[in-house]
Coordinates of C-alpha atoms and ligand atoms in Angstrom, one line a residue:
M1 CA -16.0 29.4 9.5
E2 CA -12.6 29.1 7.9
I3 CA -11.7 27.3 4.7
I4 CA -8.2 25.9 4.3
K5 CA -6.8 24.4 1.2
G6 CA -4.7 21.3 1.1
V7 CA -4.2 18.3 -1.3
G8 CA -7.1 15.9 -1.1
I9 CA -6.4 12.2 -1.6
G10 CA -9.3 10.6 -3.4
D11 CA -12.7 12.1 -3.3
G12 CA -13.6 11.3 0.4
L13 CA -15.9 13.3 2.5
A14 CA -15.7 13.4 6.3
K15 CA -17.3 15.2 9.2
G16 CA -16.1 15.1 12.8
K17 CA -14.3 16.7 15.7
L18 CA -10.6 17.5 15.0
I19 CA -8.2 15.5 17.1
P20 CA -4.7 16.9 16.9
L21 CA -2.1 14.3 17.7
K22 CA 0.4 17.0 18.3
K23 CA 3.8 16.5 19.6
G24 CA 3.6 17.5 23.2
T25 CA -0.1 16.7 23.7
G26 CA 0.6 13.4 25.5
G27 CA 1.5 15.1 28.7
S28 CA 2.4 18.6 29.8
H29 CA 4.8 17.2 32.4
R30 CA 7.8 15.0 31.8
L31 CA 7.1 11.4 32.6
S32 CA 9.5 9.2 34.6
L33 CA 10.7 6.0 33.0
P34 CA 8.5 3.7 35.2
D35 CA 5.5 5.9 34.2
A36 CA 6.4 5.8 30.6
L37 CA 6.7 2.0 30.8
E38 CA 3.3 1.7 32.4
K39 CA 1.8 4.0 29.7
A40 CA 3.4 2.0 26.9
K41 CA 2.0 -1.3 28.4
A42 CA -1.5 0.3 28.5
L43 CA -1.2 1.4 24.9
L44 CA -0.1 -2.0 23.8
D45 CA -3.1 -3.5 25.5
E46 CA -5.3 -1.0 23.7
L47 CA -3.6 -1.7 20.4
Y48 CA -4.0 -5.5 21.0
Q49 CA -7.7 -5.1 21.7
N50 CA -8.3 -2.9 18.6
A51 CA -6.2 -5.1 16.3
K52 CA -8.1 -8.2 17.6
K53 CA -11.4 -6.6 16.6
T54 CA -10.2 -5.5 13.2
V55 CA -7.5 -7.9 11.9
G56 CA -8.0 -10.9 14.1
E57 CA -6.4 -12.5 17.1
E58 CA -3.4 -14.0 15.3
K59 CA -2.2 -10.7 13.9
A60 CA -3.0 -8.9 17.1
E61 CA -0.6 -11.2 18.9
I62 CA 2.3 -8.9 17.9
F63 CA 1.2 -6.3 20.4
S64 CA 1.2 -8.9 23.3
I65 CA 4.6 -10.0 22.1
R66 CA 5.8 -6.4 22.4
K67 CA 4.3 -6.1 25.8
M68 CA 6.2 -9.2 26.9
L69 CA 9.4 -7.7 25.6
L70 CA 8.7 -4.6 27.6
E71 CA 8.4 -6.8 30.7
D72 CA 11.5 -8.8 30.0
E73 CA 13.9 -8.9 32.8
D74 CA 17.0 -8.4 30.7
Y75 CA 15.5 -5.4 29.0
L76 CA 14.4 -3.8 32.3
N77 CA 17.8 -4.5 33.8
R78 CA 19.5 -2.8 30.9
L79 CA 17.3 0.3 31.3
D80 CA 18.0 0.3 35.0
E81 CA 21.7 0.1 34.5
N82 CA 21.6 2.9 32.0
V83 CA 19.7 5.1 34.4
K84 CA 22.2 4.3 37.2
K85 CA 25.0 5.2 34.8
G86 CA 23.4 8.7 34.7
L87 CA 21.7 8.5 31.3
S88 CA 18.4 10.4 30.9
P89 CA 15.3 8.2 30.5
L90 CA 15.3 9.0 26.8
M91 CA 18.9 8.0 26.3
A92 CA 18.4 5.0 28.5
V93 CA 15.7 3.7 26.2
E94 CA 17.6 4.5 23.0
E95 CA 20.7 2.7 24.2
A96 CA 18.8 -0.3 25.3
G97 CA 16.9 -0.3 22.0
D98 CA 20.1 -0.2 20.1
H99 CA 21.6 -2.9 22.2
F100 CA 18.7 -5.4 21.8
F101 CA 18.2 -4.5 18.2
R102 CA 21.8 -5.6 17.4
F103 CA 21.4 -8.6 19.6
F104 CA 18.2 -9.9 17.9
S105 CA 19.4 -9.0 14.4
S106 CA 22.5 -11.1 14.9
L107 CA 20.5 -14.3 15.7
E108 CA 20.1 -17.0 13.1
D109 CA 16.7 -18.0 14.1
E110 CA 14.2 -16.3 11.8
Y111 CA 11.5 -15.8 14.5
L112 CA 13.9 -14.4 17.0
S113 CA 15.7 -12.1 14.6
A114 CA 12.4 -10.6 13.6
R115 CA 12.1 -9.4 17.2
A116 CA 14.6 -6.8 16.2
F117 CA 11.8 -5.0 14.5
D118 CA 9.6 -5.1 17.6
I119 CA 12.5 -3.7 19.7
S120 CA 12.8 -0.8 17.3
E121 CA 9.0 -0.2 17.4
L122 CA 9.1 -0.3 21.2
T123 CA 11.9 2.2 21.2
T124 CA 9.9 4.5 19.0
L125 CA 6.8 4.1 21.2
L126 CA 8.7 4.7 24.5
T127 CA 10.7 7.6 23.2
G128 CA 7.5 9.1 21.8
I129 CA 5.8 8.8 25.2
L130 CA 8.8 10.3 27.0
K131 CA 8.8 13.2 24.6
G132 CA 5.1 13.6 25.3
E133 CA 3.8 12.8 21.8
G134 CA 0.1 12.1 21.6
F135 CA -0.5 8.5 20.7
S136 CA -3.6 7.1 22.1
F137 CA -6.0 7.9 19.3
L138 CA -7.4 4.5 18.4
T139 CA -10.7 4.7 20.4
P140 CA -12.4 8.0 19.9
T141 CA -15.9 8.4 21.4
E142 CA -17.3 10.5 18.6
D143 CA -16.8 11.0 14.9
S144 CA -13.3 12.4 14.6
I145 CA -10.8 13.6 12.0
L146 CA -7.3 13.0 13.2
V147 CA -4.6 15.6 12.5
M148 CA -1.1 14.2 12.6
E149 CA 2.4 14.9 11.6
E150 CA 2.7 12.0 9.2
L151 CA 0.3 9.2 8.4
T152 CA 2.3 6.1 7.6
A153 CA 1.3 3.1 5.4
E154 CA 1.2 0.8 8.4
Q155 CA -1.1 3.2 10.3
V156 CA -3.6 3.1 7.5
F157 CA -4.2 -0.6 8.2
L158 CA -4.7 0.1 11.9
L159 CA -7.1 3.0 11.5
Q160 CA -10.2 0.9 11.2
D161 CA -12.4 2.5 13.9
P162 CA -15.5 3.7 12.0
K163 CA -15.4 6.8 14.3
I164 CA -12.3 7.9 12.6
T165 CA -13.9 9.5 9.6
G166 CA -10.8 11.2 8.1
V167 CA -7.2 12.1 8.5
I168 CA -5.2 15.2 8.0
S169 CA -1.5 14.6 7.6
E170 CA 1.2 17.4 7.6
K171 CA 3.6 15.2 5.6
G172 CA 2.8 13.1 2.6
N173 CA 2.6 13.0 -1.2
P174 CA -0.2 11.8 -3.4
N175 CA 2.0 9.1 -4.8
A176 CA 3.3 7.8 -1.5
H177 CA 2.1 4.5 -0.2
A178 CA 0.2 6.0 2.8
S179 CA -1.9 8.0 0.3
I180 CA -2.4 5.1 -2.0
L181 CA -3.5 2.8 0.8
A182 CA -5.8 5.5 2.3
A183 CA -7.5 6.0 -1.1
A184 CA -7.8 2.2 -1.6
R185 CA -9.5 1.9 1.9
S186 CA -11.7 5.0 1.2
L187 CA -10.2 6.8 4.2
P188 CA -10.6 10.5 3.5
L189 CA -7.1 12.1 3.7
L190 CA -6.0 15.6 3.3
L191 CA -2.3 16.6 3.0
L192 CA -1.9 19.9 4.7
P193 CA 1.6 21.2 5.7
E194 CA 1.6 22.7 9.2
A195 CA -1.9 21.5 9.9
L196 CA -0.9 21.0 13.6
S197 CA -0.3 24.7 13.9
L198 CA -3.8 25.8 12.7
N199 CA -6.0 27.8 15.0
G200 CA -9.3 26.1 15.9
L201 CA -7.9 22.6 16.0
F202 CA -10.3 21.3 18.5
G203 CA -13.5 22.2 16.8
D204 CA -15.8 20.6 14.4
A205 CA -14.7 20.3 10.8
I206 CA -15.7 19.0 7.4
L207 CA -13.2 17.5 5.0
D208 CA -13.9 17.5 1.3
C209 CA -11.0 15.7 -0.4
E210 CA -12.4 16.2 -3.9
K211 CA -12.0 20.0 -3.4
G212 CA -8.9 19.6 -1.2
S213 CA -10.8 21.7 1.4
L214 CA -11.0 21.7 5.2
F215 CA -13.9 23.7 6.6
L216 CA -13.2 24.7 10.2
S217 CA -16.3 25.3 12.4
P218 CA -18.6 24.9 9.3
D219 CA -21.6 27.2 9.1
E220 CA -25.1 26.1 8.5
E221 CA -24.8 26.4 4.7
T222 CA -21.7 24.3 4.5
L223 CA -23.2 21.7 6.7
R224 CA -26.2 21.6 4.4
A225 CA -24.0 21.4 1.3
Y226 CA -22.1 18.5 3.0
E227 CA -25.4 16.6 3.6
E228 CA -26.5 17.2 0.1
K229 CA -23.2 16.0 -1.4
K230 CA -23.4 12.9 0.7
A231 CA -27.0 12.2 -0.5
K232 CA -25.9 12.8 -4.1
R233 CA -23.1 10.3 -3.7
K234 CA -25.6 7.7 -2.4
I235 CA -27.7 8.2 -5.5
R236 CA -24.7 8.0 -7.8
K237 CA -23.6 4.8 -6.1
A238 CA -27.0 3.3 -6.8
V239 CA -26.8 4.3 -10.4
L240 CA -23.3 2.7 -10.7
Q241 CA -24.6 -0.5 -9.2
K242 CA -26.6 -1.0 -12.4
L243 CA -23.3 -1.4 -14.3
K244 CA -22.5 -4.6 -12.4
G245 CA -22.4 -7.6 -14.7
Q246 CA -21.9 -5.4 -17.8
A247 CA -18.9 -5.6 -20.2
D248 CA -16.0 -3.1 -20.1
K249 CA -16.2 -2.2 -23.8
T250 CA -15.7 1.1 -25.6
K251 CA -18.5 2.5 -27.8
D252 CA -16.7 1.0 -30.8
G253 CA -16.6 -2.4 -29.2
V254 CA -13.0 -2.7 -27.9
E255 CA -12.7 -4.7 -24.8
I256 CA -10.7 -3.1 -22.0
K257 CA -9.7 -5.1 -18.9
V258 CA -10.9 -3.3 -15.8
Y259 CA -9.0 -4.8 -12.9
A260 CA -8.5 -3.9 -9.2
N261 CA -5.5 -3.1 -7.1
V262 CA -5.4 -5.0 -3.9
N263 CA -3.1 -4.4 -0.9
H264 CA -4.4 -6.9 1.5
P265 CA -6.0 -10.4 0.9
E266 CA -9.2 -9.4 2.6
E267 CA -9.8 -6.7 -0.1
I268 CA -10.8 -9.5 -2.6
D269 CA -14.3 -9.2 -1.1
A270 CA -14.4 -5.6 -2.4
V271 CA -13.0 -6.7 -5.7
M272 CA -15.9 -9.2 -6.2
E273 CA -18.5 -6.8 -4.7
N274 CA -17.5 -4.2 -7.3
D275 CA -17.5 -6.7 -10.1
A276 CA -13.8 -6.2 -11.2
K277 CA -13.0 -8.7 -13.9
G278 CA -9.7 -9.4 -12.2
V279 CA -6.9 -8.1 -9.9
G280 CA -4.3 -6.3 -11.9
L281 CA -1.9 -5.8 -8.9
F282 CA -1.7 -7.5 -5.6
R283 CA 1.0 -5.7 -3.6
S284 CA 2.2 -8.9 -2.0
E285 CA 4.9 -7.2 0.0
F286 CA 2.2 -6.0 2.4
L287 CA 2.0 -9.7 3.6
L288 CA 5.0 -8.8 5.6
Q289 CA 3.7 -8.2 9.1
N290 CA 5.9 -6.5 11.7
G291 CA 9.0 -7.6 9.9
V292 CA 7.9 -11.3 9.6
L293 CA 7.1 -12.9 6.3
P294 CA 4.6 -15.7 6.1
K295 CA 6.2 -19.1 5.5
E296 CA 5.6 -21.0 2.2
E297 CA 2.6 -22.9 3.6
E298 CA 1.0 -19.8 4.9
Q299 CA 1.5 -17.9 1.7
F300 CA 0.1 -20.8 -0.3
L301 CA -3.1 -20.8 1.8
I302 CA -3.4 -17.0 1.4
Y303 CA -3.0 -17.2 -2.4
R304 CA -5.2 -20.2 -2.7
S305 CA -8.0 -18.6 -0.8
M306 CA -7.7 -15.4 -2.9
L307 CA -7.8 -17.4 -6.1
E308 CA -10.8 -19.5 -4.9
K309 CA -12.7 -16.4 -4.0
M310 CA -12.1 -14.9 -7.4
K311 CA -13.4 -18.0 -9.2
D312 CA -11.9 -17.8 -12.7
R313 CA -11.0 -14.2 -12.7
L314 CA -7.4 -13.3 -13.2
L315 CA -5.3 -12.6 -10.1
I316 CA -2.0 -10.9 -10.9
V317 CA 0.4 -11.1 -7.9
R318 CA 3.4 -8.9 -8.0
T319 CA 6.3 -10.5 -6.4
M320 CA 7.4 -8.8 -3.2
D321 CA 8.6 -5.3 -3.9
F322 CA 10.7 -4.6 -0.9
G323 CA 13.0 -1.7 -0.3
A324 CA 12.8 2.1 -0.8
D325 CA 9.8 3.4 1.1
K326 CA 8.3 0.0 1.8
C327 CA 9.2 -2.0 4.8
A328 CA 11.5 -4.9 4.2
P329 CA 12.3 -8.0 6.3
F330 CA 15.0 -7.4 8.9
P331 CA 17.9 -6.9 8.7
F332 CA 18.2 -4.7 5.6
P333 CA 21.7 -5.4 4.2
T334 CA 22.9 -1.9 3.7
E335 CA 22.5 1.6 4.8
E336 CA 21.3 3.5 1.7
R337 CA 21.7 7.1 0.8
N338 CA 19.1 6.9 -2.0
P339 CA 16.7 4.1 -1.1
A340 CA 14.5 4.8 -4.1
L341 CA 17.5 4.2 -6.3
G342 CA 18.6 1.3 -4.2
L343 CA 18.0 -2.3 -3.4
R344 CA 14.4 -2.7 -4.2
G345 CA 11.9 -4.7 -6.3
I346 CA 13.5 -7.4 -8.4
R347 CA 17.0 -6.4 -7.2
Y348 CA 16.1 -7.2 -3.6
S349 CA 14.6 -10.5 -4.8
F350 CA 17.8 -11.5 -6.5
T351 CA 19.8 -10.5 -3.4
F352 CA 17.6 -12.6 -1.2
P353 CA 16.7 -15.5 -3.5
E354 CA 15.2 -17.6 -0.8
I355 CA 12.5 -15.1 -0.3
L356 CA 11.6 -15.1 -4.0
T357 CA 11.8 -18.9 -4.2
T358 CA 9.5 -19.3 -1.2
Q359 CA 7.0 -16.9 -2.8
L360 CA 7.2 -18.5 -6.2
R361 CA 6.7 -22.0 -4.7
A362 CA 3.6 -20.8 -2.8
L363 CA 2.3 -19.1 -5.9
C364 CA 2.9 -22.1 -8.2
R365 CA 1.3 -24.5 -5.8
A366 CA -1.8 -22.2 -5.6
S367 CA -1.9 -21.7 -9.4
V368 CA -4.1 -24.8 -9.9
Y369 CA -6.9 -23.2 -7.8
G370 CA -7.7 -20.4 -10.2
N371 CA -6.4 -18.0 -12.8
L372 CA -3.0 -16.7 -11.6
G373 CA -0.7 -14.2 -13.2
I374 CA 2.7 -13.2 -11.8
M375 CA 4.6 -10.0 -12.5
F376 CA 8.0 -8.7 -11.5
P377 CA 8.6 -5.2 -10.1
M378 CA 11.3 -2.7 -10.9
V379 CA 12.7 -4.5 -13.9
S380 CA 15.2 -2.4 -15.8
S381 CA 16.9 -4.8 -18.2
K382 CA 16.3 -7.8 -20.3
G383 CA 18.7 -9.9 -18.2
E384 CA 16.6 -9.3 -15.1
L385 CA 13.5 -10.5 -16.8
T386 CA 15.3 -13.6 -18.2
E387 CA 16.7 -14.3 -14.7
A388 CA 13.3 -13.8 -13.0
K389 CA 11.6 -16.1 -15.5
A390 CA 14.3 -18.7 -15.0
R391 CA 13.7 -18.7 -11.3
L392 CA 10.0 -19.2 -11.9
Q393 CA 10.7 -22.1 -14.3
D394 CA 13.1 -23.7 -11.8
V395 CA 10.5 -23.6 -9.2
Q396 CA 7.9 -25.1 -11.5
K397 CA 10.3 -27.9 -12.5
T398 CA 11.2 -28.7 -8.8
L399 CA 7.5 -28.8 -7.8
R400 CA 6.7 -31.2 -10.7
K401 CA 9.6 -33.4 -9.5
E402 CA 8.0 -33.4 -6.1
N403 CA 4.7 -34.4 -7.8
I404 CA 3.0 -31.2 -6.8
P405 CA 0.6 -30.0 -9.5
V406 CA 1.4 -26.7 -11.1
K407 CA -0.6 -24.9 -13.8
E408 CA 0.8 -25.5 -17.3
H409 CA 1.1 -21.8 -18.2
I410 CA 1.1 -19.0 -15.7
L411 CA 0.8 -15.6 -17.3
T412 CA 4.0 -13.7 -16.6
G413 CA 4.2 -9.9 -16.8
V414 CA 6.6 -7.1 -16.3
M415 CA 6.0 -3.9 -14.4
I416 CA 7.1 -0.9 -16.4
E417 CA 8.3 1.4 -13.7
T418 CA 11.6 2.6 -14.8
P419 CA 12.3 4.8 -17.9
A420 CA 14.8 2.1 -18.9
A421 CA 12.0 -0.6 -19.0
A422 CA 9.8 1.7 -21.1
L423 CA 12.6 2.5 -23.5
I424 CA 13.4 -1.2 -24.1
S425 CA 9.8 -2.3 -24.0
D426 CA 10.1 -3.7 -27.5
V427 CA 12.8 -6.1 -26.2
L428 CA 10.9 -7.0 -23.0
A429 CA 7.7 -7.6 -24.8
R430 CA 9.3 -10.7 -26.5
D431 CA 9.5 -12.4 -23.2
A432 CA 6.3 -11.2 -21.4
D433 CA 2.6 -12.0 -21.6
F434 CA 1.7 -8.5 -20.5
F435 CA 3.0 -5.1 -19.3
S436 CA 1.7 -3.3 -16.3
I437 CA 2.8 0.3 -16.1
G438 CA 3.6 1.5 -12.6
T439 CA 3.1 5.2 -13.2
N440 CA 3.9 6.0 -9.5
D441 CA 7.5 4.9 -9.9
L442 CA 7.7 5.7 -13.6
T443 CA 6.9 9.3 -12.7
Q444 CA 9.3 9.4 -9.8
Y445 CA 12.2 8.1 -12.0
A446 CA 11.4 10.0 -15.2
L447 CA 10.8 13.3 -13.5
A448 CA 13.6 12.7 -10.9
A449 CA 11.1 13.6 -8.2
D450 CA 11.0 11.6 -5.0
R451 CA 7.4 10.3 -4.6
E452 CA 7.6 10.5 -0.8
N453 CA 8.8 14.1 -0.6
P454 CA 5.9 16.3 0.4
S455 CA 7.4 19.5 -1.0
L456 CA 7.7 18.0 -4.5
A457 CA 3.9 17.5 -4.9
P458 CA 3.4 20.8 -6.8
F459 CA 6.2 19.9 -9.2
I460 CA 4.8 16.5 -10.2
T461 CA 2.2 16.5 -13.0
A462 CA 0.7 13.1 -13.5
D463 CA 0.2 13.6 -17.3
H464 CA 3.6 15.2 -17.9
P465 CA 4.3 14.7 -21.7
A466 CA 7.4 12.7 -20.8
I467 CA 5.3 10.2 -18.9
M468 CA 2.7 10.1 -21.7
R469 CA 5.3 9.4 -24.3
L470 CA 6.8 6.6 -22.2
I471 CA 3.3 5.1 -21.8
A472 CA 2.6 5.5 -25.5
L473 CA 5.9 3.8 -26.4
T474 CA 5.2 0.9 -24.1
A475 CA 1.6 0.5 -25.4
E476 CA 2.8 0.6 -29.0
N477 CA 5.6 -2.0 -28.3
A478 CA 3.1 -4.2 -26.5
R479 CA 0.6 -4.0 -29.4
K480 CA 3.3 -4.9 -31.9
A481 CA 4.3 -8.0 -29.9
G482 CA 0.7 -9.0 -29.5
I483 CA 0.6 -8.6 -25.7
W484 CA -1.5 -6.2 -23.6
A485 CA -0.3 -3.1 -21.8
G486 CA -2.1 -1.9 -18.7
I487 CA -1.6 0.8 -16.0
C488 CA -1.7 -0.1 -12.3
G489 CA -0.3 3.2 -11.0
E490 CA -2.5 6.0 -9.6
L491 CA -2.7 7.7 -13.0
A492 CA -5.2 5.0 -14.0
K493 CA -7.7 6.7 -11.7
D494 CA -7.7 9.9 -13.6
L495 CA -10.9 9.4 -15.8
T496 CA -10.1 12.5 -17.8
L497 CA -7.2 10.7 -19.3
T498 CA -8.9 7.4 -19.9
E499 CA -9.9 8.1 -23.5
S500 CA -6.4 9.3 -24.5
L501 CA -4.8 6.3 -22.8
I502 CA -7.1 3.9 -24.6
Q503 CA -6.3 5.7 -27.9
M504 CA -2.6 5.2 -27.2
G505 CA -3.2 1.5 -26.9
I506 CA -3.7 0.9 -23.2
R507 CA -6.0 -2.1 -22.8
E508 CA -6.1 -2.6 -19.0
F509 CA -6.6 -0.3 -16.0
S510 CA -6.1 -1.5 -12.5
L511 CA -7.6 0.7 -9.8
P512 CA -8.9 0.6 -6.3
P513 CA -12.1 -1.5 -6.1
S514 CA -14.3 1.6 -5.5
M515 CA -13.2 3.0 -8.9
I516 CA -14.2 -0.1 -11.0
L517 CA -17.7 0.9 -11.8
P518 CA -16.9 4.6 -12.5
M519 CA -14.2 3.3 -14.9
R520 CA -16.7 0.9 -16.6
E521 CA -19.1 3.8 -17.1
R522 CA -16.2 5.9 -18.5
I523 CA -15.1 3.2 -20.9
Q524 CA -18.6 2.7 -22.2
N525 CA -18.5 6.3 -23.3
T526 CA -15.1 6.2 -25.0
I527 CA -14.0 5.7 -28.5
S528 CA -10.8 3.7 -28.9
V529 CA -9.6 5.3 -32.1
P530 CA -9.1 9.0 -32.4
G531 CA -11.6 10.6 -34.7
K532 CA -13.3 7.4 -35.8
E533 CA -16.8 7.8 -34.5
S534 CA -17.9 5.6 -37.4
Y535 CA -16.5 2.5 -35.6
V536 CA -19.5 2.8 -33.3
S537 CA -21.8 -0.2 -33.7
L538 CA -19.1 -2.6 -34.7
Ligands
PEP1 C1 3.7 2.0 -9.2 O1 4.9 2.2 -9.0 O2 3.0 2.7 -10.0 C2 3.1 0.9 -8.6 C3 1.8 0.5 -9.0 O3 3.7 0.2 -7.6 P1 3.9 0.8 -6.1 O4 3.0 2.0 -6.0 O5 3.5 -0.3 -5.2 O6 5.3 1.2 -6.1
MG2 MG1 6.1 0.8 -8.0

C-alpha cells in the first residue's frame, strides 16, 4: 500500500478502481480524420444518453445538435478542402473550427450565434481524439475514481454516474469553481499535482478527502478503517437529522441565519431536505447552458418553481456573475489579459444591460410567488450599487405599467467581494438590505492570489488576518446601519471559525446543503459575545 498526500476538497470518502484519463490513453496509434469523426459521433451519442438520464432530454439535446454540426455538409467540405490543401488532420480541424466559430459568432440570430460555442467544443473534442486523449469515461462498469488533468466546473454537472465515486484532478484550487461545485454535489475530490504520473494508477484505491489522502492498493487494515469511517458517518448523519426543525440560535439566544448555497435549481430539493432556512446564494450564472441563456419566460418559470418549492423561505438570487473563470455568453467582447480583474460581475451586467434587464424582469415577475431577495456581485463602488438598484426599480416600474404584479419590497443586497467594497461598506450599507461576503473573491483580491492557480493554494490562508479584518469591518458597518452581514464564500464552511465570526457580528452563513445541520449544531454551542457566558439563558 502507498499513501499519497494531496489537497482534499470537502470531507468526501471514496473507494474504487483508479481510471486514469491520461493524455495518450485514447489510442496508441494515430487516428485518421474519418476515424476521429466516427469516434466523436459515438462519444456524442454516449453523452446524449447520459445527459438524458441525468439532466433530462431537453438539456441533452445539445449533444445531438453537436452531432448534427459534425455531420453538416459545409463543415465536412471545409475539413476535406483543408486536408486536400495538405493540412494535418489536427490543423484541418483547428482551421475549420476557427472558420465556423467566426461565422456563427458574427450572426445576429441569438440561437445561431450560440452555435459558435458548440463549434469550439467540437474542435476541442476532435483535437482531443486526434491527440489520443482519453475521453470516454462516463459509463464505468464498476466503482471508479477518475484521475484527470483538470476537472472543470462543467464536468462536475456531467459526472453523475453513481459508479464514479471520486475524482483526482492534477490541476485545481480549493477556491476554484470546480472545487466548490464538487463539494456542493458531495463529489469526493482530491487535488494532486502530477497524479497522472503515479505508479499503480490502475489499481484499487481509497480517497479520504478529509485527510487529503489517497491510499493506493489499500491493505486490510485501511479497508477496515474505511468501512468503519463510513459507518460512523452514517451514525453521525442520523444524529444530525434530529436537528431538523430546530432554531439556529446561539447559546445566548442570538438568531443566526443558516442558508444554503445553490448552483442549480434542482438543488432546492437538498435545501429543503436539509432544513435550510433559506438560500443565501443562488449562482444564477450557471443557468447558462452551452453558451445559451434561458429567455425571460424560461427564467421566470425557473425562479417561480424555486420560490414555490421553498414556500416562504428566503431565496437570494445573485444576478449573473459572468466573466473571469466562469463561462459567459458568446461572444465575449474583449480578449483579457487578467480576466479576474476584467469584465465580470456587475461590470459585465452593465456592459450587456439587456441580459440584466431580462433577468430582473423574470425575477420581479416571480417575486410574488415567494420570498425573493436579489444581490449584485463584484460591486466596488457606491455608484455601481446606485446604478444596479436603479435598473431594478426601472424594471419594477415597467412591469407595473404592464399590469404585471411585482412584490412591493424585494430585499436587495450587495456582495462584498472586493477589498474596495469592504472598505466602503459603511457607505454601501445605507443603500442595502444586507451584505453577503464572498470570501472566495475577497481572498483572491485582498491577497492578490488567483483563486484558479493551483500553485498558489499553499499561499492562501483562508483566515488571513487581512481577510478577518475586512470581514469584521463589514460586519461592524452592517450592524451600525441596522442590516445583516453574512458569508457565502467557502470560508463559511470552516466550523472552527464560526464562533469568532459570530462574535465579529456575522449573522448569516450560506453553505452547501450538506453543511446546514452541522452548522446548526455548531451555532447551538456558540456564544455570540466574547467572554459573556452569563448571557446564557437569555
Ligand atoms: C465568492 O466569491 O466568495 C462567492 C461566493 O462567489 P463565487 O464563488 O461564485 O465567485
Ligand atoms: Mg465571487
